Coordinates of C-alpha atoms in Angstrom, one line a residue:
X1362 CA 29.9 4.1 35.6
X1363 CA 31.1 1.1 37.4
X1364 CA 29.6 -2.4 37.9
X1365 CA 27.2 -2.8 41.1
X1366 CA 27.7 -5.7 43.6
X1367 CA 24.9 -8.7 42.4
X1368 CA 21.8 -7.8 43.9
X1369 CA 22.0 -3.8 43.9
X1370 CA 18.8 -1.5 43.0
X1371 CA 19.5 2.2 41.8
X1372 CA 17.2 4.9 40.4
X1373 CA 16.8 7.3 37.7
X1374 CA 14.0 9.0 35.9
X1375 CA 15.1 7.1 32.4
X1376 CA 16.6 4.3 31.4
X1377 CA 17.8 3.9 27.6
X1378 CA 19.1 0.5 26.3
X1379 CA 21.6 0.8 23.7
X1380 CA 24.8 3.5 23.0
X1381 CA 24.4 3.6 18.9
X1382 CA 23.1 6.5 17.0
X1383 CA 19.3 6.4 18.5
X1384 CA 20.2 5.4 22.1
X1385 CA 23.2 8.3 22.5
X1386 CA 20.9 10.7 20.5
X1387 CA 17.7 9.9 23.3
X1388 CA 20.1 9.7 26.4
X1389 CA 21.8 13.4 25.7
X1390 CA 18.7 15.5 24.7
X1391 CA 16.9 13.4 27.8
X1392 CA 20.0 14.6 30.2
X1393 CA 19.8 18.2 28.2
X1394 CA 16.2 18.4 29.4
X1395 CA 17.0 18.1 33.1
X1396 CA 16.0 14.4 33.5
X1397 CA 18.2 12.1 35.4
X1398 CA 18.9 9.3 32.9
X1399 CA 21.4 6.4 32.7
X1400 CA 22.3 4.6 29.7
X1401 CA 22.5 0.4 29.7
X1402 CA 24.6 -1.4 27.0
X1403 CA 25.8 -4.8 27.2
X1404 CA 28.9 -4.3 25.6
X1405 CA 31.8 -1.6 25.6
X1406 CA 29.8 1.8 24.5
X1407 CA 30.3 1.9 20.9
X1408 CA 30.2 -2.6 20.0
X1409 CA 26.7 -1.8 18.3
X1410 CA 25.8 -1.1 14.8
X1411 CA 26.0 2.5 14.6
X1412 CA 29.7 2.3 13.6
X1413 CA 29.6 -0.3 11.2
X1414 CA 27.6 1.7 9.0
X1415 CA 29.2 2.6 5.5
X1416 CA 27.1 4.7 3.3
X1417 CA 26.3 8.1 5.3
X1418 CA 23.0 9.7 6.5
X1419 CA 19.8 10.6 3.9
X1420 CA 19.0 14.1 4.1
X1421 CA 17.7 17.1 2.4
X1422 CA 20.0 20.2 3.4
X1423 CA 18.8 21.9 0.3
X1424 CA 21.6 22.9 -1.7
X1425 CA 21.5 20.0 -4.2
X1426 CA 19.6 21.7 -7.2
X1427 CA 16.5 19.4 -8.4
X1428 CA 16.3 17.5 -4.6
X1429 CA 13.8 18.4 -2.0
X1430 CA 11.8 16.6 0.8
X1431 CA 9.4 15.8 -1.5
X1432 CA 11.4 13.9 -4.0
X1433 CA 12.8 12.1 -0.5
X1434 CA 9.7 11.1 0.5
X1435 CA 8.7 9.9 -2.8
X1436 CA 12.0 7.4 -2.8
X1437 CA 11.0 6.6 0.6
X1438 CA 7.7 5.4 -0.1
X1439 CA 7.8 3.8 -3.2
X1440 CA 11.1 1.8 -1.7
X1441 CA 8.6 0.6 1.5
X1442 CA 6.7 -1.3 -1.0
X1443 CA 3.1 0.2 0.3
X1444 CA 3.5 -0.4 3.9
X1445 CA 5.3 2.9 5.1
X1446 CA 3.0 5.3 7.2
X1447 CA 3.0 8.4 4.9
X1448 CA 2.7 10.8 7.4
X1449 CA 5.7 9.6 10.0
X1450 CA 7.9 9.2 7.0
X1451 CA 7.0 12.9 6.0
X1452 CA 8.2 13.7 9.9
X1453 CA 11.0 12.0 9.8
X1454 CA 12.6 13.2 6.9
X1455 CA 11.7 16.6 7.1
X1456 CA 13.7 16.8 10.8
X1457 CA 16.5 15.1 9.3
X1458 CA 18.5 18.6 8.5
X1459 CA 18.1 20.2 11.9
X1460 CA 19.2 16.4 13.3
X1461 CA 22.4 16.7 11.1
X1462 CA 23.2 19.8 12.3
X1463 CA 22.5 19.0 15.8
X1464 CA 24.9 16.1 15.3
X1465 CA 27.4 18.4 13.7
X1466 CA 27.4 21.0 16.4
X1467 CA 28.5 18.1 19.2
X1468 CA 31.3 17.6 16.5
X1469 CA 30.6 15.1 13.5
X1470 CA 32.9 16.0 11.0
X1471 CA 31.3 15.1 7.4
X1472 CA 33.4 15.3 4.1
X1473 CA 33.0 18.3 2.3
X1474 CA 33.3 18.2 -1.5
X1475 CA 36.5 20.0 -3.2
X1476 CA 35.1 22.0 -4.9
X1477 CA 32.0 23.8 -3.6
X1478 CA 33.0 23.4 0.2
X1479 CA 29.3 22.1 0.9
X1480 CA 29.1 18.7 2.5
X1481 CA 29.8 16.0 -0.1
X1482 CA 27.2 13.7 -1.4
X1483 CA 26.4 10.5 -2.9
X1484 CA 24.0 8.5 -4.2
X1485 CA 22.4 5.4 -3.5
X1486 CA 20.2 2.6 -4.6
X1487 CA 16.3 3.5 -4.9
X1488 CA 17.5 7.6 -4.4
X1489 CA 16.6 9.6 -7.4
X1490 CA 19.5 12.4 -6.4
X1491 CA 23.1 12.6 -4.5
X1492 CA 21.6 13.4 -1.2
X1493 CA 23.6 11.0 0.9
X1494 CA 26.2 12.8 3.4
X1495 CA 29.0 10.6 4.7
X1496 CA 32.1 10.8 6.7
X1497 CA 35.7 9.6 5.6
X1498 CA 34.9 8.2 3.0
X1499 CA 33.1 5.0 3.8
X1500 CA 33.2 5.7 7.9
X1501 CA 30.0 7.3 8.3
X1502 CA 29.0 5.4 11.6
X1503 CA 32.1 5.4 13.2
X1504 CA 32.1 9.0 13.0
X1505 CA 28.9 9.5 14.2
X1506 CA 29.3 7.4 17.3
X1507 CA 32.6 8.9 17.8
X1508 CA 30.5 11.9 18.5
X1509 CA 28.5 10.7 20.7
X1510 CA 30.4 9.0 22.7
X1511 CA 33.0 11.6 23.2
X1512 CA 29.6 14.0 24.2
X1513 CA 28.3 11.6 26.4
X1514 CA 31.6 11.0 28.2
X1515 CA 32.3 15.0 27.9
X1516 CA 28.8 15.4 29.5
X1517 CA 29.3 12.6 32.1
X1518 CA 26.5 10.5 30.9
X1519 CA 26.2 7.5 33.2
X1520 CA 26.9 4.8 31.2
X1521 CA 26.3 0.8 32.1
X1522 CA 28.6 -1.2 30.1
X1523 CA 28.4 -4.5 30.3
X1524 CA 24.7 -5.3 31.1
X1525 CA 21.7 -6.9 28.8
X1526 CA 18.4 -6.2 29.3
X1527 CA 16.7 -8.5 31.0
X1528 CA 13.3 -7.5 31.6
X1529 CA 11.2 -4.7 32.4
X1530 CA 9.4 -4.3 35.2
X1531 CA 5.9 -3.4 35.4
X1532 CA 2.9 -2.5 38.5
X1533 CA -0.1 -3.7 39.2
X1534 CA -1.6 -1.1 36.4
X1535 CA 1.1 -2.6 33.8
X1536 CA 3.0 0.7 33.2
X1537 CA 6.9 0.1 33.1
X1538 CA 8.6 1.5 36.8
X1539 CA 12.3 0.0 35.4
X1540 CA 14.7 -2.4 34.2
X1541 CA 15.7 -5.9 35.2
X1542 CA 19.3 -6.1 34.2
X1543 CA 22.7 -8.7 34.2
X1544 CA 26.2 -8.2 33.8
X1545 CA 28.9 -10.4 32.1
X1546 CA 29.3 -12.7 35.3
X1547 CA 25.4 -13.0 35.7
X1548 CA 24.9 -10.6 38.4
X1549 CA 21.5 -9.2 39.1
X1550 CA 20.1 -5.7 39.0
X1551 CA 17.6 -3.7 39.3
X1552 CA 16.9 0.5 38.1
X1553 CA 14.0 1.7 38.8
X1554 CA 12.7 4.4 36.8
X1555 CA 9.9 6.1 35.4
X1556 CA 10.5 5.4 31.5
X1557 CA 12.9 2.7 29.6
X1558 CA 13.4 3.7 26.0
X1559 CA 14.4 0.9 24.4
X1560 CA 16.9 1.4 21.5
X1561 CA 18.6 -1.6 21.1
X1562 CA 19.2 -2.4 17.5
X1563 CA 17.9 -5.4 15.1
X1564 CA 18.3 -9.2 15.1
X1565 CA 20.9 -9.6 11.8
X1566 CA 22.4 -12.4 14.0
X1567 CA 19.0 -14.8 13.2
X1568 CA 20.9 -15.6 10.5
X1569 CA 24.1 -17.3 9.7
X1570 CA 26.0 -14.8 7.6
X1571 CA 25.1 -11.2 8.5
X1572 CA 26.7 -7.7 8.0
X1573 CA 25.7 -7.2 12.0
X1574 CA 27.8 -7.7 15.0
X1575 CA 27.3 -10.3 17.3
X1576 CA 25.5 -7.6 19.7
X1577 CA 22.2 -8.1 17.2
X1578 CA 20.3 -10.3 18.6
X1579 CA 17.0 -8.8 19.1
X1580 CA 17.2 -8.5 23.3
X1581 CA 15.4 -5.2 23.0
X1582 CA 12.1 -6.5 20.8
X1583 CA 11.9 -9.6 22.8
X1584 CA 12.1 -7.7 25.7
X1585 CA 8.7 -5.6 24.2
X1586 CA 7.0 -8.1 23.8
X1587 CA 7.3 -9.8 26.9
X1588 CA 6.1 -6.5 28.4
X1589 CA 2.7 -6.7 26.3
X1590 CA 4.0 -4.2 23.6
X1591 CA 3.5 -5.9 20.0
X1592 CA 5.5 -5.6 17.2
X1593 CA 4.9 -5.3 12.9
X1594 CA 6.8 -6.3 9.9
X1595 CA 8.9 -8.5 11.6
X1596 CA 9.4 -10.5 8.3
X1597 CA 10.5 -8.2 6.4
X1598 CA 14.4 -8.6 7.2
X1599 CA 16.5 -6.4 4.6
X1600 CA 19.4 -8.7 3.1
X1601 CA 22.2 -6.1 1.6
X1602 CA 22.8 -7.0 -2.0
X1603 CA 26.7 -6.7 -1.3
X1604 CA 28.4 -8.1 1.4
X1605 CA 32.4 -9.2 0.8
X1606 CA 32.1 -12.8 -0.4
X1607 CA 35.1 -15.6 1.4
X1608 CA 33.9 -19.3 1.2
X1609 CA 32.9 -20.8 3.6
X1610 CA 32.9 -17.7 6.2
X1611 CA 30.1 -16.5 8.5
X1612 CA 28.9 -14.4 11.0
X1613 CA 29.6 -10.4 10.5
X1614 CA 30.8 -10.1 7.3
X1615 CA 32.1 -6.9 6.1
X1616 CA 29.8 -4.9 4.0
X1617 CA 30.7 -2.9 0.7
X1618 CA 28.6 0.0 0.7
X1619 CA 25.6 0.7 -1.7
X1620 CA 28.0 4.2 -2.5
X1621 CA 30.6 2.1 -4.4
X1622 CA 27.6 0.9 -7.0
X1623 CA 26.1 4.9 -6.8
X1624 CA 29.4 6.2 -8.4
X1625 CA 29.5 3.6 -11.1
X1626 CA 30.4 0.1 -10.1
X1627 CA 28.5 -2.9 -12.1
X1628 CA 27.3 -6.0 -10.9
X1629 CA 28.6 -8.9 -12.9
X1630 CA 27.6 -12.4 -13.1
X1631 CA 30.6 -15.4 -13.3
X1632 CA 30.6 -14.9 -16.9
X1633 CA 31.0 -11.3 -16.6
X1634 CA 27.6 -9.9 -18.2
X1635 CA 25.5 -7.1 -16.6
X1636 CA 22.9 -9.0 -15.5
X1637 CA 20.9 -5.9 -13.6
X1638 CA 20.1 -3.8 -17.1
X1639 CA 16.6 -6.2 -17.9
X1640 CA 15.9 -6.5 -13.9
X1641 CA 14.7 -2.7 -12.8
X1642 CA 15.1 0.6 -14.5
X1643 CA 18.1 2.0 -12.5
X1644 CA 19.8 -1.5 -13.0
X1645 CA 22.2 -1.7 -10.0
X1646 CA 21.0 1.2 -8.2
X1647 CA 17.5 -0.4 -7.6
X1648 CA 16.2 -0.7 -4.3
X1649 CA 17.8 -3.0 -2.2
X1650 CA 15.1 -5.9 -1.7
X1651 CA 15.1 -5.8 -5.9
X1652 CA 19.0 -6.1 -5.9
X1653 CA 19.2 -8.8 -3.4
X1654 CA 16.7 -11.0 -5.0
X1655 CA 17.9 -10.8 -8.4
X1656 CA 21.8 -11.8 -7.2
X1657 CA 20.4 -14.6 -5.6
X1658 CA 18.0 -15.7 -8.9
X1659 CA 21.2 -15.2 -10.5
X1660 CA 23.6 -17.2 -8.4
X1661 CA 20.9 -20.1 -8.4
X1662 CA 20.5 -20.0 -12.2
X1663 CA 24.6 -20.0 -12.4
X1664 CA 25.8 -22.4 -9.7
X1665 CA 28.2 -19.8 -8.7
X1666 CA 28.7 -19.1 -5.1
X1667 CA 28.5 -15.4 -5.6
X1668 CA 28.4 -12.4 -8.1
X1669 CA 31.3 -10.1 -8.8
X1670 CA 31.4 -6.1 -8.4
X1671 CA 33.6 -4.2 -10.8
X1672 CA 34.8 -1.3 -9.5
X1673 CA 37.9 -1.3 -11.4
X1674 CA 36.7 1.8 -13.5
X1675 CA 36.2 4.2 -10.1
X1676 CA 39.3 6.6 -9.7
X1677 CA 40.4 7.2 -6.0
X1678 CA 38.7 4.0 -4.9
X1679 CA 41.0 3.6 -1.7
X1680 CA 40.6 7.3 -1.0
X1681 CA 36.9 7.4 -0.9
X1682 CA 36.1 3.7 0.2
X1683 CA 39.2 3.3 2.7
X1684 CA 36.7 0.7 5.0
X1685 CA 35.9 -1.1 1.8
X1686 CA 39.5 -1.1 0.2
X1687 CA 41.0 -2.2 3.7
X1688 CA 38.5 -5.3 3.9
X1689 CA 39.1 -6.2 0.0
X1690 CA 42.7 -6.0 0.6
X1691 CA 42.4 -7.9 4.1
X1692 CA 40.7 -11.3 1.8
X1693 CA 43.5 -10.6 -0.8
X1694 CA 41.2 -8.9 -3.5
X1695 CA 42.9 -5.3 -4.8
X1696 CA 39.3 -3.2 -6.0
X1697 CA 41.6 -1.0 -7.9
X1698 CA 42.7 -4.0 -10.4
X1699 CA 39.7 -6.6 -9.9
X1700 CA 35.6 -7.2 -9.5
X1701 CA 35.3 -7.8 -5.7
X1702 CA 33.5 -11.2 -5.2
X1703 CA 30.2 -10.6 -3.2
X1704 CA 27.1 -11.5 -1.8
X1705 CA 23.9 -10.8 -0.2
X1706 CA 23.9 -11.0 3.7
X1707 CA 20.9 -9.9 6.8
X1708 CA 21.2 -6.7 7.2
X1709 CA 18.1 -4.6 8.7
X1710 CA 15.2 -5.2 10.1
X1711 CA 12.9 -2.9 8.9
X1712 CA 10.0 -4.2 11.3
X1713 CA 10.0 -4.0 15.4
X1714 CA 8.4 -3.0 18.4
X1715 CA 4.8 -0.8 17.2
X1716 CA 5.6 3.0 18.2
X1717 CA 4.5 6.3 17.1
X1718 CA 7.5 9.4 15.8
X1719 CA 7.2 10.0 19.4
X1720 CA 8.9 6.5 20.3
X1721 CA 6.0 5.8 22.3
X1722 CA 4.5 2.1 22.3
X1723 CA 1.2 0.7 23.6
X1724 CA 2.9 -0.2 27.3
X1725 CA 3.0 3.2 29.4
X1726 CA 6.2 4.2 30.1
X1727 CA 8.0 2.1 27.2
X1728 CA 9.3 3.5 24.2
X1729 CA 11.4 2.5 21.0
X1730 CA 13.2 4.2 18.8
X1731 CA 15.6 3.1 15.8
X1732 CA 15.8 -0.1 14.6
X1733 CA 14.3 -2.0 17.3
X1734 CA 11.1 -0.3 16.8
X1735 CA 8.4 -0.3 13.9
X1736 CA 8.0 3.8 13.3
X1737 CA 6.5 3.4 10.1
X1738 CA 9.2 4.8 8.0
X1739 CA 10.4 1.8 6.3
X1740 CA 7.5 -0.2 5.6
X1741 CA 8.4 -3.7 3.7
X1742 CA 12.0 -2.2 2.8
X1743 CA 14.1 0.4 3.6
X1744 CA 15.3 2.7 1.3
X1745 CA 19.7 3.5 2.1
X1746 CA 21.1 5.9 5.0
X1747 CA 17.4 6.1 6.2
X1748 CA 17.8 4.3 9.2
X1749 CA 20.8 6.9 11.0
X1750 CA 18.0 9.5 10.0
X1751 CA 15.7 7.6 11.8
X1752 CA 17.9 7.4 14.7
X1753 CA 18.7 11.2 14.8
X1754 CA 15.1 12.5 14.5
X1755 CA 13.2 9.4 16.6
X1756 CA 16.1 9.7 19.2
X1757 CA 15.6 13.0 19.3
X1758 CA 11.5 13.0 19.6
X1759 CA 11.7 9.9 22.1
X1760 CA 13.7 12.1 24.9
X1761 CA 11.4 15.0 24.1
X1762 CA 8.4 12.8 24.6
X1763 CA 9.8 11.5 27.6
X1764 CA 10.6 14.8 29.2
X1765 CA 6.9 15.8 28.3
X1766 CA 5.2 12.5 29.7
X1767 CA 7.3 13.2 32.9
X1768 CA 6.6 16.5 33.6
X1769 CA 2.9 16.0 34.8
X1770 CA 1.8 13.6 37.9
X1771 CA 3.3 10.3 37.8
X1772 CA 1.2 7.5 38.6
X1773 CA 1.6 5.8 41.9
X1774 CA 1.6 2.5 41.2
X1775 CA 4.1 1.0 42.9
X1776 CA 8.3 0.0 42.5
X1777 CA 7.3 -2.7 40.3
X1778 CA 8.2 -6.1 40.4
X1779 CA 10.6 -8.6 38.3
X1780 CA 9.0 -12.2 37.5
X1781 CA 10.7 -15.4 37.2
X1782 CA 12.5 -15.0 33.8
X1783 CA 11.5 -18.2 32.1
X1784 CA 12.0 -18.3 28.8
X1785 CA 12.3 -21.1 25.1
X1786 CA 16.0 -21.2 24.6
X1787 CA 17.3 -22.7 21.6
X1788 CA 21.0 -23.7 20.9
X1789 CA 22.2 -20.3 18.3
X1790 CA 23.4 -22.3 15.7
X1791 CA 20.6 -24.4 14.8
X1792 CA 18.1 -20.9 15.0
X1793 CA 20.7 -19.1 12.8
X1794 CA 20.9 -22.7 10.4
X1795 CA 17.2 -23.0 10.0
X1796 CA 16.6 -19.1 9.5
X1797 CA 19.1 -19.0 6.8
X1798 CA 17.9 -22.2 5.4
X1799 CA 14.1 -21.7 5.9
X1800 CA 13.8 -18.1 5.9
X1801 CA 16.3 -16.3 3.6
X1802 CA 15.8 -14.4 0.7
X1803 CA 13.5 -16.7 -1.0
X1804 CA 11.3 -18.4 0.9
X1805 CA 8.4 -20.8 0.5
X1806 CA 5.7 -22.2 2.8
X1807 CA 7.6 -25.5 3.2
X1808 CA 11.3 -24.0 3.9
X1809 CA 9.2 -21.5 6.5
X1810 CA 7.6 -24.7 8.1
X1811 CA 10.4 -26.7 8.1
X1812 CA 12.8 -23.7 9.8
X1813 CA 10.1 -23.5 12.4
X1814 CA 9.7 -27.2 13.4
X1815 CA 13.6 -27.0 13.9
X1816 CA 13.6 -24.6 16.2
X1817 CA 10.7 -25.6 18.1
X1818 CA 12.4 -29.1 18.5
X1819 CA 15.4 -27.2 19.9
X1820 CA 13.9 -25.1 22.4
X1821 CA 14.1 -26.1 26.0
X1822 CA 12.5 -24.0 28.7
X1823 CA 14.5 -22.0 31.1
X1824 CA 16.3 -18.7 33.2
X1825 CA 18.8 -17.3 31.4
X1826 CA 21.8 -16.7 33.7
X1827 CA 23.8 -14.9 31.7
X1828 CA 24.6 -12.6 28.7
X1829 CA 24.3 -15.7 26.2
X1830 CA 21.5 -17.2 27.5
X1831 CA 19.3 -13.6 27.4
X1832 CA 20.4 -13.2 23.4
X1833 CA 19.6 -17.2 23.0
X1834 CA 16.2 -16.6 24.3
X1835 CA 15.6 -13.2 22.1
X1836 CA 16.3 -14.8 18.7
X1837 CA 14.4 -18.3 19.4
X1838 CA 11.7 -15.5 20.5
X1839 CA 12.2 -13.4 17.4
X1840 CA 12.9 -16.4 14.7
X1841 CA 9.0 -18.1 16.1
X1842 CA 7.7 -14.3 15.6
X1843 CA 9.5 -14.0 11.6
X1844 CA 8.6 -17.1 11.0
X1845 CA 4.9 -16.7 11.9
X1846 CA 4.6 -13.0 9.9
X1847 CA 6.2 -14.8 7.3
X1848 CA 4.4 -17.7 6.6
X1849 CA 1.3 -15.7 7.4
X1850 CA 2.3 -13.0 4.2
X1851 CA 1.1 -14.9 1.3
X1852 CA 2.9 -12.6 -1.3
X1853 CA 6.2 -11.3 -2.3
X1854 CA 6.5 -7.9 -1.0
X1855 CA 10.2 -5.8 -0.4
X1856 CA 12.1 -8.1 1.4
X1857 CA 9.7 -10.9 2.1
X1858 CA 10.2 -13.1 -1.2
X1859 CA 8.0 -16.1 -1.3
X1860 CA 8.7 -18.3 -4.5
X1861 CA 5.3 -20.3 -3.7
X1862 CA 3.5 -16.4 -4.3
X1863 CA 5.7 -14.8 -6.5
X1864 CA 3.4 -11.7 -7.0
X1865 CA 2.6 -8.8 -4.7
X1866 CA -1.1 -8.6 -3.7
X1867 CA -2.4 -5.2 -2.9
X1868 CA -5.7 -6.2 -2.8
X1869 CA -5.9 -8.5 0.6
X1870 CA -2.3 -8.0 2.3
X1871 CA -1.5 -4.5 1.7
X1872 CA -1.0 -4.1 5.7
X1873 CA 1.3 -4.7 8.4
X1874 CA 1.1 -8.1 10.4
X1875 CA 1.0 -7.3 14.3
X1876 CA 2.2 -9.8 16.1
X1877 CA 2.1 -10.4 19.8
X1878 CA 2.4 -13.3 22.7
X1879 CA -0.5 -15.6 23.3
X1880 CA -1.4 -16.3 26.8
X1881 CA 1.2 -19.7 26.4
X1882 CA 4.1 -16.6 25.7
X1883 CA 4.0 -17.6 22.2
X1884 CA 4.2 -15.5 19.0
X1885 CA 0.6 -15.4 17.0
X1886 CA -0.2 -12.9 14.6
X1887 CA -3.1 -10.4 16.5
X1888 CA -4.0 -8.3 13.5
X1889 CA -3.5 -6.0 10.5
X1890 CA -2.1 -2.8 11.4
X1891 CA -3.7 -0.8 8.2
X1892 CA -1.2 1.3 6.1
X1893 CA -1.0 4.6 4.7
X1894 CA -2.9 4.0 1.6
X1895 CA -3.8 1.0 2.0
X1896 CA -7.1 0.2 0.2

């Protein structure tokens, strides 16, 4: 749709933030359900990081002898390190084939396998079967966002480009009535509507090098919490184990996809030994979190600057990981004759915004869905291709919820106001230096202090005018809320690695950290959200 004059106000009965897999997903079945809904992005439609993902989608379709939901959920659980709430990861993958199917009926096109004609798998680390479905080859998110995009515009889904989030705006009786928005230029906006579903992606960009795009800045959870929604396991930040190695380079880095170590590639050190075989029982298909911590012990112990994947023994290699191959070739590495140089790099962030399978938070009227939002399915780390799940089925359940919370009387409480946007802002660079620094995989109560004193020192208050200054204030707000969670988890758990408590302790901290703004707008832990399980 095209950009308002500065000051403009429109309606609809929705708004989502965000055009990846969870935002397009919520927007369509919303619009299928007769609600008037527009969708907000701040960049061009697909710029998120739907279509950056590699490996493919997690899913039980059932024709994979010895798989089953169960065996998924099992993976998924013991992956989450004792944090995952049992019975939403038991929702969510148990929707995930009539998702896929949805998404194949507006058009996905996954790869079939040569020889059966069903939909080709693979495996990947902390999966105990090939149940991973992907599309061309290593292209899974672009194909998936190319099918919803091409819906959308097929449907003529309104579609804001080029506006962040600013805020939301609330009544008298705090329940969300719209969306505070501005564009590239720093125009102001204003849609009212009945619900905001907030589907807006992670923060990979706290951190220097990162396999995210520069849209990940957290906008969406910052955003939530501002409104008085809290959020959980915002430490635990997933680091992939295998991101393309160049010295000296940061920002997005391109990712090689946990599939390229599920069909056979090792993980060598700079003397060339296997050094995963003595780490975990499936060696270089462990879980993630496992992965990534034992490269880094590794390149410590070493000196080196990274580790080397051999992939030299795969046949087909640029056929089945063209993405992959292109990079490698692209830094002047050729897979097909030599290890690819590589290292671990933010990822995911398995924590967000607390909401239910339903999307729904504790502020009526707000929802999140997909990576911005803490569902419960990940726990403390996130098991591979689980999180497009997650944005098929959540996407999915948050319009339906939507539609359902609509349908009855809505409250009369007013259009709802915007507030002066005042807001810490610290200079990018010196967050992403100190999170990397302070907060990596790795961390200890001093590195965690000192990362935190760094930022604080940088932050300056004030109204963010533009598209920079609203992703400034979202990470200095997300890197105090990590930082806090983190140096509050006294224990090593999935992701979160603290070398000052090396062990897991399921005695006292088996539960997820809430966190939420103290009356000065600052991040302070509020709670324990109990786990599933937890004792």
């Amino acid at each position: 749709m095209p950009a308002p004059a500065s000051g403009w106000e429109a309606a609809a009965d929705v708004v989502v933030v965000g055009s990846g897999v969870t935002g397009l997903t919520a927007a369509l079945d919303a619009a299928e359900a007769g609600l008037r809904v527009v969708v907000v992005t701040k960049d061009v439609a697909d710029a998120g990081c739907t279509r950056w993902a590699q490996g493919g989608v997690a899913v039980v379709v059932g024709d994979v002898p010895g798989d089953s939901l169960e065996a998924h959920v099992a993976d998924t659980l013991a992956a989450g390190g004792g944090l995952n709430d049992a019975a939403a990861v038991a929702t969510i993958i148990a929707e995930g084939p009539s998702a896929v199917r949805r998404l194949q009926a507006r058009g996905a096109i996954f790869d079939p396998d040569p020889d059966s004609g069903r939909l080709a798998r693979t495996r990947e680390g902390g999966h105990s079967a090939f149940r991973v479905v992907h599309a061309g080859g290593d292209a899974t998110g672009a194909e998936v966002e190319r099918t919803l995009v091409a819906t959308a515009a097929g449907q003529g889904l309104p579609l804001l480009t080029g506006h962040v989030a600013v805020d939301a705006l609330r009544d008298d009786h705090g329940r969300v009535t719209g969306l505070a928005v501005l564009d590239d230029l720093g125009r102001s906006g204003v849609l009212h509507a009945s619900a905001v579903v907030l589907a807006s992606g992670g923060y990979g960009q706290l951190f220097a090098s990162t396999t995210n795009p520069q849209t990940a800045t957290g906008d969406g959870i910052a955003l939530a919490l501002r409104a008085g929604a809290t959020a959980a396991d915002l430490e635990f930040v997933q680091f992939h184990p295998t991101v393309l190695h160049t010295p000296g380079a940061s920002g997005r880095r391109p990712l090689v996809t946990e599939a390229v170590r599920g069909e056979g590639a090792l993980l060598l050190d700079r003397a060339g030994r296997r050094f995963m075989l003595g780490v975990h029982p499936q060696a270089e298909l462990a879980p993630r979190d496992v992965v990534a911590a034992a490269i880094t012990r590794r390149l410590a112990e070493t000196g080196a600057e990274c580790v080397w994947l051999d992939a030299t023994g795969l046949d087909g290699f640029a056929a089945r990981f063209p993405t992959v191959y292109a990079a490698c070739r692209a830094a002047g590495v050729d897979p097909t004759r030599e290890p690819i140089p590589v290292t671990p790099a933010a990822h995911y962030s398995c924590g967000g915004v607390v909401a239910d399978v339903d999307g729904r938070t504790a502020v009526p009227g707000l929802y999140a869905a997909g990576e911005v939002a803490r569902s419960g399915l990940h726990g403390a780390n996130r098991l591979a291709s689980n999180s497009l799940l997650e944005g098929l089925v959540v996407g999915a359940r948050a319009a339906r919820a939507v539609a359902a919370d609509l349908a009855g009387p809505r409250p009369m409480g007013g259009p709802g106001r915007v507030l002066p946007a005042v807001a810490g802002i610290a200079d990018r660079w010196t967050v992403q230096r100190a999170m990397t620094t302070g907060a990596g995989i790795g961390r200890d109560g001093a590195g965690l202090a000192a990362a935190s004193d760094a930022v604080e020192a940088a932050t300056l208050l004030g109204a963010p005018i533009d598209r920079a200054g609203v992703e400034d204030a979202a990470l200095t707000l997300l890197a105090q809320a990590v930082l806090v969670a983190a140096g509050t988890r006294t224990e090593s758990r999935g992701c979160h690695v603290r070398t000052d408590f090396p062990e897991r302790d399921d005695r006292w901290q088996r539960a997820s950290l809430v966190v939420g703004l103290d009356s000065s707008g600052a991040p302070a832990v509020r709670s324990e959200l109990a786990a599933a399980g937890a004792a």
